Amino acid sequence: MPGSSVTISGVEKFYDDFHVLKNINLEIKENEFFSLLGPSGCGKTTLLRIIAGFEDVDSGDVLLDGKSIVDIPPNLRPVNTIFQSYALFPHLNVYENIAFSLRLKKLSENEIKQRVEWLLNLVRLEEHAKKKPSQLSGGQKQRVSLARALANEPKVLLLDEPVSALDAKLRQELLIELDNLHDKVGITFIYVTHDQSEAISVSDHVAVMNNGVIVQYGTPYEIYESPADPFVAMFIGESNLMKGIVKNIISENYVLIEFPSLGEIICYRDKPVKEGDSVLVTLRPEKIRITHTKPTLSEDSFTNVIHGIVDETIYMGYQTKYFVKTDNGFILRVYKQHVSYLLDEKIIQWKDEVFLYWNPDDSFIVEVEED
């Protein structure tokens, strides 16, 4: 099934006086797995409904393969939507739910049989073909919804938080299945979610939305490692946000920033700044190393070292979360991954004196307020 490219050009949407979407511009490539990510009320579902044809635009355009579709009714667009609620026909079995749209097209019974059997095999439901929806688990119901949506051979599949009603383990399993399914059918997937872990685990590109605008677009790696602003830094994963003053421009790539609660820290100069600027810096907890003893560092390593006391610990099996109070009272979150188990290792515990250190390349300036 070949997919289509989707272009969103200057789309604006109002609900009475409420400005839902503000000049949205997006390029979604054919056959890619694309995610719209953001908190509830940011406009991502409204944008999805506009692509599907369930909502009109107040201005702007939506194009499939370069051709406008804003005047085409939903049932004539080569687009299908998967909803959170499954929307299966309770009186029809799995086979007939998938075959329903094919019967409306008046395909022959042989064509219907071949298509449905192929789809049942694709979503691994061959043994459940005669069951009613009430006899299926949540994950199985969602797979029936996927098969039914793919029966029409759409160019674009829209997925509106399709796994949010499932438990955590099942969500992860279905996400993997979705990713594998996308690889097999090859059409364009546009996935809407408020869960950052879902978006960054399966997507080729992600658009982060907030208050009706796209605040950052990029690959999952780019968005996680280089957040564009404080909102993205805190919404995508977890982060330490620290406010300070630029004290010195060390080089083209590094600056010395003085933080009232941390002291002087060297940070990566990813935004244009000058001495005296007030800046907000983000630092991911997993980028920080924690030890009982002060590390020995060479002068050219540009590694930051902070002393503190462990204020709280949360053991999670695969990692431990430490909340460390620095000498000036600032709480830094530090995540230590448990990649190996050493019987003779001295475990860092509550109230222990510790040293934290990290590379300046992991400290990003996300906001600048000029002096």
CSV table of C-alpha atoms in Angstrom, one decimal:
chain,number,residue,atom,x,y,z
A,1,MET,CA,0.0,0.0,0.0
A,2,PRO,CA,1.7,3.2,-1.1
A,3,GLY,CA,1.3,6.1,1.3
A,4,SER,CA,0.8,9.8,0.7
A,5,SER,CA,2.6,12.9,1.8
A,6,VAL,CA,0.6,15.4,3.8
A,7,THR,CA,1.2,19.1,3.8
A,8,ILE,CA,-0.4,21.5,6.3
A,9,SER,CA,-0.2,25.0,5.1
A,10,GLY,CA,-1.1,28.0,7.3
A,11,VAL,CA,-4.0,26.3,9.0
A,12,GLU,CA,-6.1,28.4,11.4
A,13,LYS,CA,-9.0,27.1,13.4
A,14,PHE,CA,-11.4,28.9,15.8
A,15,TYR,CA,-14.2,27.6,18.1
A,16,ASP,CA,-16.1,30.8,18.6
A,17,ASP,CA,-13.5,33.2,20.2
A,18,PHE,CA,-11.1,30.4,21.1
A,19,HIS,CA,-8.1,30.2,18.8
A,20,VAL,CA,-7.5,26.4,18.6
A,21,LEU,CA,-4.9,26.3,15.8
A,22,LYS,CA,-2.5,29.2,15.0
A,23,ASN,CA,-0.8,29.1,11.6
A,24,ILE,CA,0.1,25.4,11.6
A,25,ASN,CA,2.6,24.5,8.9
A,26,LEU,CA,3.8,20.9,8.6
A,27,GLU,CA,5.4,18.6,6.0
A,28,ILE,CA,4.7,14.9,6.6
A,29,LYS,CA,6.6,12.6,4.2
A,30,GLU,CA,5.0,9.7,2.4
A,31,ASN,CA,5.2,6.4,4.3
A,32,GLU,CA,6.6,7.8,7.5
A,33,PHE,CA,5.4,7.3,11.0
A,34,PHE,CA,4.7,10.8,12.2
A,35,SER,CA,3.5,11.9,15.7
A,36,LEU,CA,1.6,14.9,17.0
A,37,LEU,CA,2.6,15.2,20.6
A,38,GLY,CA,1.2,17.6,23.3
A,39,PRO,CA,-0.9,18.0,26.4
A,40,SER,CA,-4.7,17.9,26.4
A,41,GLY,CA,-6.2,20.9,24.7
A,42,CYS,CA,-3.2,21.8,22.6
A,43,GLY,CA,-5.0,21.3,19.3
A,44,LYS,CA,-3.5,18.0,18.1
A,45,THR,CA,-6.8,16.1,17.8
A,46,THR,CA,-8.4,19.1,16.1
A,47,LEU,CA,-5.6,19.0,13.5
A,48,LEU,CA,-6.1,15.3,13.1
A,49,ARG,CA,-9.8,15.8,12.5
A,50,ILE,CA,-9.1,18.5,9.9
A,51,ILE,CA,-6.9,16.0,8.0
A,52,ALA,CA,-9.7,13.4,8.2
A,53,GLY,CA,-12.3,16.0,7.1
A,54,PHE,CA,-14.4,15.9,10.2
A,55,GLU,CA,-13.5,19.6,10.9
A,56,ASP,CA,-13.3,22.5,8.4
A,57,VAL,CA,-10.4,25.0,8.4
A,58,ASP,CA,-11.0,28.7,8.9
A,59,SER,CA,-8.0,29.5,6.7
A,60,GLY,CA,-5.1,27.6,5.3
A,61,ASP,CA,-4.9,24.4,3.3
A,62,VAL,CA,-4.4,20.6,3.6
A,63,LEU,CA,-2.8,18.8,0.7
A,64,LEU,CA,-2.3,15.1,0.0
A,65,ASP,CA,0.5,14.5,-2.5
A,66,GLY,CA,0.4,18.2,-3.3
A,67,LYS,CA,-3.4,18.4,-4.0
A,68,SER,CA,-5.8,20.2,-1.8
A,69,ILE,CA,-8.4,18.0,0.0
A,70,VAL,CA,-10.2,20.7,2.1
A,71,ASP,CA,-13.3,20.6,-0.2
A,72,ILE,CA,-13.4,16.7,-0.3
A,73,PRO,CA,-15.9,15.1,2.1
A,74,PRO,CA,-14.5,12.7,4.7
A,75,ASN,CA,-15.9,9.5,3.0
A,76,LEU,CA,-14.1,10.3,-0.3
A,77,ARG,CA,-10.7,11.1,1.2
A,78,PRO,CA,-8.1,8.3,1.0
A,79,VAL,CA,-7.7,8.6,4.8
A,80,ASN,CA,-8.9,6.3,7.6
A,81,THR,CA,-9.0,7.1,11.4
A,82,ILE,CA,-8.5,4.8,14.4
A,83,PHE,CA,-10.1,6.1,17.6
A,84,GLN,CA,-9.4,5.3,21.2
A,85,SER,CA,-12.9,3.8,21.6
A,86,TYR,CA,-12.5,1.0,19.0
A,87,ALA,CA,-15.9,1.8,17.4
A,88,LEU,CA,-16.6,-1.9,16.5
A,89,PHE,CA,-20.0,-3.2,15.6
A,90,PRO,CA,-21.0,-5.3,18.7
A,91,HIS,CA,-23.4,-7.6,16.7
A,92,LEU,CA,-20.8,-8.5,14.1
A,93,ASN,CA,-17.9,-10.9,14.5
A,94,VAL,CA,-14.3,-10.0,13.8
A,95,TYR,CA,-14.4,-11.2,10.2
A,96,GLU,CA,-17.6,-9.2,9.5
A,97,ASN,CA,-16.3,-6.1,11.2
A,98,ILE,CA,-13.3,-6.1,8.9
A,99,ALA,CA,-15.4,-7.0,5.9
A,100,PHE,CA,-18.1,-4.3,6.5
A,101,SER,CA,-16.6,-1.5,4.4
A,102,LEU,CA,-15.6,-4.0,1.6
A,103,ARG,CA,-19.3,-5.1,1.3
A,104,LEU,CA,-20.3,-1.4,1.0
A,105,LYS,CA,-18.0,-1.2,-2.0
A,106,LYS,CA,-19.8,-4.3,-3.4
A,107,LEU,CA,-16.7,-6.3,-3.9
A,108,SER,CA,-17.1,-10.0,-4.8
A,109,GLU,CA,-17.2,-12.5,-1.9
A,110,ASN,CA,-13.9,-14.0,-3.2
A,111,GLU,CA,-12.2,-10.6,-3.1
A,112,ILE,CA,-13.6,-9.9,0.4
A,113,LYS,CA,-12.4,-13.3,1.6
A,114,GLN,CA,-8.9,-12.8,0.3
A,115,ARG,CA,-8.6,-9.2,1.7
A,116,VAL,CA,-10.0,-10.1,5.2
A,117,GLU,CA,-7.9,-13.2,5.5
A,118,TRP,CA,-4.8,-11.3,4.6
A,119,LEU,CA,-5.7,-8.6,7.2
A,120,LEU,CA,-6.5,-11.2,9.9
A,121,ASN,CA,-3.0,-12.7,9.3
A,122,LEU,CA,-1.4,-9.2,9.4
A,123,VAL,CA,-2.9,-8.4,12.8
A,124,ARG,CA,-2.5,-12.0,14.1
A,125,LEU,CA,-6.2,-12.6,14.7
A,126,GLU,CA,-6.8,-15.6,12.5
A,127,GLU,CA,-8.0,-17.8,15.4
A,128,HIS,CA,-10.5,-15.1,16.5
A,129,ALA,CA,-12.3,-14.5,13.3
A,130,LYS,CA,-15.7,-15.8,14.5
A,131,LYS,CA,-15.6,-14.1,17.9
A,132,LYS,CA,-17.7,-11.0,18.8
A,133,PRO,CA,-16.0,-7.9,20.1
A,134,SER,CA,-17.3,-8.7,23.6
A,135,GLN,CA,-15.2,-11.8,23.6
A,136,LEU,CA,-11.9,-10.0,22.9
A,137,SER,CA,-9.3,-8.2,25.0
A,138,GLY,CA,-8.7,-4.5,24.7
A,139,GLY,CA,-5.6,-5.1,22.6
A,140,GLN,CA,-7.4,-7.5,20.3
A,141,LYS,CA,-10.2,-5.0,19.8
A,142,GLN,CA,-7.7,-2.4,18.8
A,143,ARG,CA,-6.1,-4.8,16.3
A,144,VAL,CA,-9.6,-5.4,14.7
A,145,SER,CA,-10.0,-1.6,14.4
A,146,LEU,CA,-6.6,-1.5,12.6
A,147,ALA,CA,-7.5,-4.2,10.2
A,148,ARG,CA,-10.9,-2.7,9.4
A,149,ALA,CA,-9.2,0.7,8.8
A,150,LEU,CA,-6.6,-0.9,6.5
A,151,ALA,CA,-9.3,-2.8,4.6
A,152,ASN,CA,-10.0,0.3,2.4
A,153,GLU,CA,-6.3,0.6,1.5
A,154,PRO,CA,-6.0,4.2,2.7
A,155,LYS,CA,-3.1,6.4,1.7
A,156,VAL,CA,-2.9,7.8,5.3
A,157,LEU,CA,-3.9,6.2,8.6
A,158,LEU,CA,-4.8,8.6,11.4
A,159,LEU,CA,-4.4,7.2,15.0
A,160,ASP,CA,-6.1,9.3,17.7
A,161,GLU,CA,-4.5,8.0,21.0
A,162,PRO,CA,-5.3,4.4,20.1
A,163,VAL,CA,-3.6,2.8,23.0
A,164,SER,CA,-4.5,5.2,25.9
A,165,ALA,CA,-7.3,2.9,27.2
A,166,LEU,CA,-5.0,0.0,27.7
A,167,ASP,CA,-2.8,-0.9,30.6
A,168,ALA,CA,0.9,0.0,30.5
A,169,LYS,CA,2.3,-3.4,29.4
A,170,LEU,CA,-0.4,-3.8,26.7
A,171,ARG,CA,0.2,-0.3,25.5
A,172,GLN,CA,3.9,-1.1,24.9
A,173,GLU,CA,3.1,-4.4,23.2
A,174,LEU,CA,0.6,-2.7,20.9
A,175,LEU,CA,3.0,0.1,20.1
A,176,ILE,CA,5.6,-2.5,18.9
A,177,GLU,CA,2.9,-4.1,16.8
A,178,LEU,CA,1.9,-0.8,15.3
A,179,ASP,CA,5.5,-0.1,14.4
A,180,ASN,CA,5.9,-3.5,12.8
A,181,LEU,CA,2.6,-3.1,11.0
A,182,HIS,CA,3.7,0.2,9.6
A,183,ASP,CA,6.8,-1.4,8.2
A,184,LYS,CA,4.7,-4.1,6.6
A,185,VAL,CA,2.0,-2.0,5.0
A,186,GLY,CA,4.2,1.0,4.2
A,187,ILE,CA,1.5,3.7,4.3
A,188,THR,CA,1.7,7.1,6.1
A,189,PHE,CA,0.8,6.9,9.9
A,190,ILE,CA,-0.1,10.1,11.7
A,191,TYR,CA,-0.3,9.3,15.4
A,192,VAL,CA,-1.7,11.6,18.1
A,193,THR,CA,-0.7,11.2,21.7
A,194,HIS,CA,-0.1,13.1,25.0
A,195,ASP,CA,2.5,10.4,26.1
A,196,GLN,CA,6.0,11.4,25.1
A,197,SER,CA,7.4,7.9,25.6
A,198,GLU,CA,4.9,6.6,22.9
A,199,ALA,CA,5.8,9.3,20.4
A,200,ILE,CA,9.6,9.1,20.7
A,201,SER,CA,9.6,5.3,20.7
A,202,VAL,CA,8.0,4.7,17.3
A,203,SER,CA,8.1,7.9,15.3
A,204,ASP,CA,10.3,9.0,12.4
A,205,HIS,CA,9.5,12.7,13.2
A,206,VAL,CA,7.5,14.4,15.9
A,207,ALA,CA,5.8,17.8,16.1
A,208,VAL,CA,5.4,19.0,19.7
A,209,MET,CA,2.3,21.2,20.1
A,210,ASN,CA,1.3,23.6,22.9
A,211,ASN,CA,-1.5,26.2,23.0
A,212,GLY,CA,-2.3,25.7,19.3
A,213,VAL,CA,1.2,26.1,17.9
A,214,ILE,CA,4.0,23.8,16.9
A,215,VAL,CA,6.8,24.6,19.4
A,216,GLN,CA,9.3,22.1,18.0
A,217,TYR,CA,9.6,19.7,15.0
A,218,GLY,CA,12.3,17.1,14.5
A,219,THR,CA,13.4,13.5,15.0
A,220,PRO,CA,12.8,12.0,18.5
A,221,TYR,CA,16.5,12.2,19.1
A,222,GLU,CA,16.7,15.9,18.3
A,223,ILE,CA,13.7,16.8,20.4
A,224,TYR,CA,14.8,14.8,23.4
A,225,GLU,CA,18.5,15.8,23.3
A,226,SER,CA,18.1,19.4,22.1
A,227,PRO,CA,14.8,20.8,23.4
A,228,ALA,CA,13.9,24.2,21.9
A,229,ASP,CA,12.4,25.8,25.0
A,230,PRO,CA,11.5,25.1,28.6
A,231,PHE,CA,8.2,23.6,27.7
A,232,VAL,CA,9.7,20.9,25.5
A,233,ALA,CA,12.5,20.3,28.0
A,234,MET,CA,10.0,19.5,30.8
A,235,PHE,CA,7.3,17.8,28.6
A,236,ILE,CA,9.6,15.4,26.9
A,237,GLY,CA,11.0,13.2,29.6
A,238,GLU,CA,12.3,14.8,32.8
A,239,SER,CA,14.8,17.6,33.2
A,240,ASN,CA,16.6,19.9,35.7
A,241,LEU,CA,15.9,23.5,34.9
A,242,MET,CA,18.4,26.0,36.2
A,243,LYS,CA,18.4,29.8,35.9
A,244,GLY,CA,21.7,31.7,35.9
A,245,ILE,CA,23.7,34.6,34.5
A,246,VAL,CA,26.3,34.4,31.7
A,247,LYS,CA,29.6,35.3,33.3
A,248,ASN,CA,32.1,34.6,30.6
A,249,ILE,CA,32.2,33.5,26.9
A,250,ILE,CA,34.8,30.7,27.1
A,251,SER,CA,34.9,29.9,23.4
A,252,GLU,CA,32.6,29.6,20.3
A,253,ASN,CA,31.1,26.5,21.9
A,254,TYR,CA,31.1,27.0,25.6
A,255,VAL,CA,30.1,29.6,28.2
A,256,LEU,CA,30.6,30.0,31.9
A,257,ILE,CA,27.3,30.5,33.7
A,258,GLU,CA,26.9,31.5,37.3
A,259,PHE,CA,23.9,29.9,39.1
A,260,PRO,CA,23.0,31.3,42.5
A,261,SER,CA,22.1,27.8,43.7
A,262,LEU,CA,24.9,25.8,42.1
A,263,GLY,CA,27.9,28.1,41.5
A,264,GLU,CA,29.8,28.5,38.2
A,265,ILE,CA,29.0,25.9,35.6
A,266,ILE,CA,30.3,25.4,32.0
A,267,CYS,CA,27.5,24.9,29.5
A,268,TYR,CA,27.2,24.3,25.8
A,269,ARG,CA,26.7,27.5,23.8
A,270,ASP,CA,23.8,26.3,21.6
A,271,LYS,CA,22.1,29.8,21.5
A,272,PRO,CA,23.7,33.2,20.9
A,273,VAL,CA,24.4,34.8,24.3
A,274,LYS,CA,26.6,37.5,25.7
A,275,GLU,CA,27.9,38.3,29.2
A,276,GLY,CA,25.2,39.5,31.5
A,277,ASP,CA,22.3,37.6,29.8
A,278,SER,CA,19.9,35.7,32.0
A,279,VAL,CA,19.5,32.2,30.8
A,280,LEU,CA,17.6,29.0,31.6
A,281,VAL,CA,19.5,25.8,31.2
A,282,THR,CA,18.2,22.2,31.0
A,283,LEU,CA,20.1,19.2,32.1
A,284,ARG,CA,18.7,15.6,31.9
A,285,PRO,CA,18.9,13.6,35.1
A,286,GLU,CA,20.4,10.6,33.4
A,287,LYS,CA,23.3,12.7,32.0
A,288,ILE,CA,24.6,13.3,35.6
A,289,ARG,CA,27.0,10.8,37.3
A,290,ILE,CA,26.9,10.3,41.0
A,291,THR,CA,29.7,9.0,43.2
A,292,HIS,CA,30.8,9.0,46.9
A,293,THR,CA,34.3,10.3,46.0
A,294,LYS,CA,35.2,13.5,44.2
A,295,PRO,CA,36.2,12.5,40.6
A,296,THR,CA,39.7,13.3,39.3
A,297,LEU,CA,39.4,15.3,36.2
A,298,SER,CA,41.9,16.8,33.8
A,299,GLU,CA,41.8,20.5,33.3
A,300,ASP,CA,40.7,20.3,29.6
A,301,SER,CA,37.8,17.8,30.2
A,302,PHE,CA,35.4,20.7,30.9
A,303,THR,CA,33.5,18.6,33.3
A,304,ASN,CA,31.3,20.2,36.0
A,305,VAL,CA,31.5,18.9,39.5
A,306,ILE,CA,28.9,19.6,42.3
A,307,HIS,CA,28.9,18.6,45.9
A,308,GLY,CA,25.7,17.7,47.8
A,309,ILE,CA,23.8,15.4,50.1
A,310,VAL,CA,21.3,12.8,49.0
A,311,ASP,CA,17.9,14.2,50.1
A,312,GLU,CA,15.7,11.3,48.8
A,313,THR,CA,16.1,8.0,46.8
A,314,ILE,CA,13.6,6.1,44.7
A,315,TYR,CA,14.7,2.5,43.8
A,316,MET,CA,13.0,1.4,40.5
A,317,GLY,CA,14.9,-1.9,39.8
A,318,TYR,CA,16.5,-0.9,36.5
A,319,GLN,CA,17.5,2.5,37.9
A,320,THR,CA,17.6,4.6,41.1
A,321,LYS,CA,16.3,8.2,41.2
A,322,TYR,CA,18.3,10.4,43.5
A,323,PHE,CA,17.3,13.9,44.7
A,324,VAL,CA,20.5,15.6,45.7
A,325,LYS,CA,20.5,18.9,47.7
A,326,THR,CA,23.5,20.9,46.7
A,327,ASP,CA,25.5,23.0,49.2
A,328,ASN,CA,23.4,26.1,48.2
A,329,GLY,CA,20.1,24.2,48.7
A,330,PHE,CA,19.2,23.4,45.1
A,331,ILE,CA,17.7,20.0,44.4
A,332,LEU,CA,19.1,18.2,41.4
A,333,ARG,CA,17.5,15.0,40.1
A,334,VAL,CA,20.0,12.3,39.1
A,335,TYR,CA,19.1,8.9,37.6
A,336,LYS,CA,21.6,6.1,37.9
A,337,GLN,CA,21.1,3.2,35.6
A,338,HIS,CA,21.8,-0.3,37.0
A,339,VAL,CA,23.7,-1.9,34.1
A,340,SER,CA,25.5,-4.4,36.3
A,341,TYR,CA,25.2,-5.7,39.8
A,342,LEU,CA,28.3,-5.6,42.0
A,343,LEU,CA,28.2,-7.2,45.4
A,344,ASP,CA,31.1,-5.2,46.7
A,345,GLU,CA,29.8,-1.9,45.4
A,346,LYS,CA,28.9,0.7,48.1
A,347,ILE,CA,25.3,1.6,47.5
A,348,ILE,CA,24.5,5.4,47.6
A,349,GLN,CA,21.8,5.9,50.2
A,350,TRP,CA,19.8,8.6,51.9
A,351,LYS,CA,21.8,11.3,53.6
A,352,ASP,CA,25.1,10.2,51.9
A,353,GLU,CA,27.6,12.9,50.9
A,354,VAL,CA,28.0,12.7,47.1
A,355,PHE,CA,29.6,14.4,44.1
A,356,LEU,CA,27.8,15.0,40.9
A,357,TYR,CA,29.5,15.5,37.6
A,358,TRP,CA,28.6,15.9,33.9
A,359,ASN,CA,29.9,17.1,30.6
A,360,PRO,CA,29.1,20.7,29.5
A,361,ASP,CA,27.8,19.3,26.2
A,362,ASP,CA,24.8,17.9,28.1
A,363,SER,CA,23.8,21.3,29.5
A,364,PHE,CA,21.6,23.2,27.0
A,365,ILE,CA,20.4,26.8,27.1
A,366,VAL,CA,16.7,26.8,26.3
A,367,GLU,CA,15.8,30.4,27.0
A,368,VAL,CA,17.7,33.7,26.9
A,369,GLU,CA,16.7,37.0,28.5
A,370,GLU,CA,19.1,39.7,27.4
A,371,ASP,CA,20.5,42.0,30.0
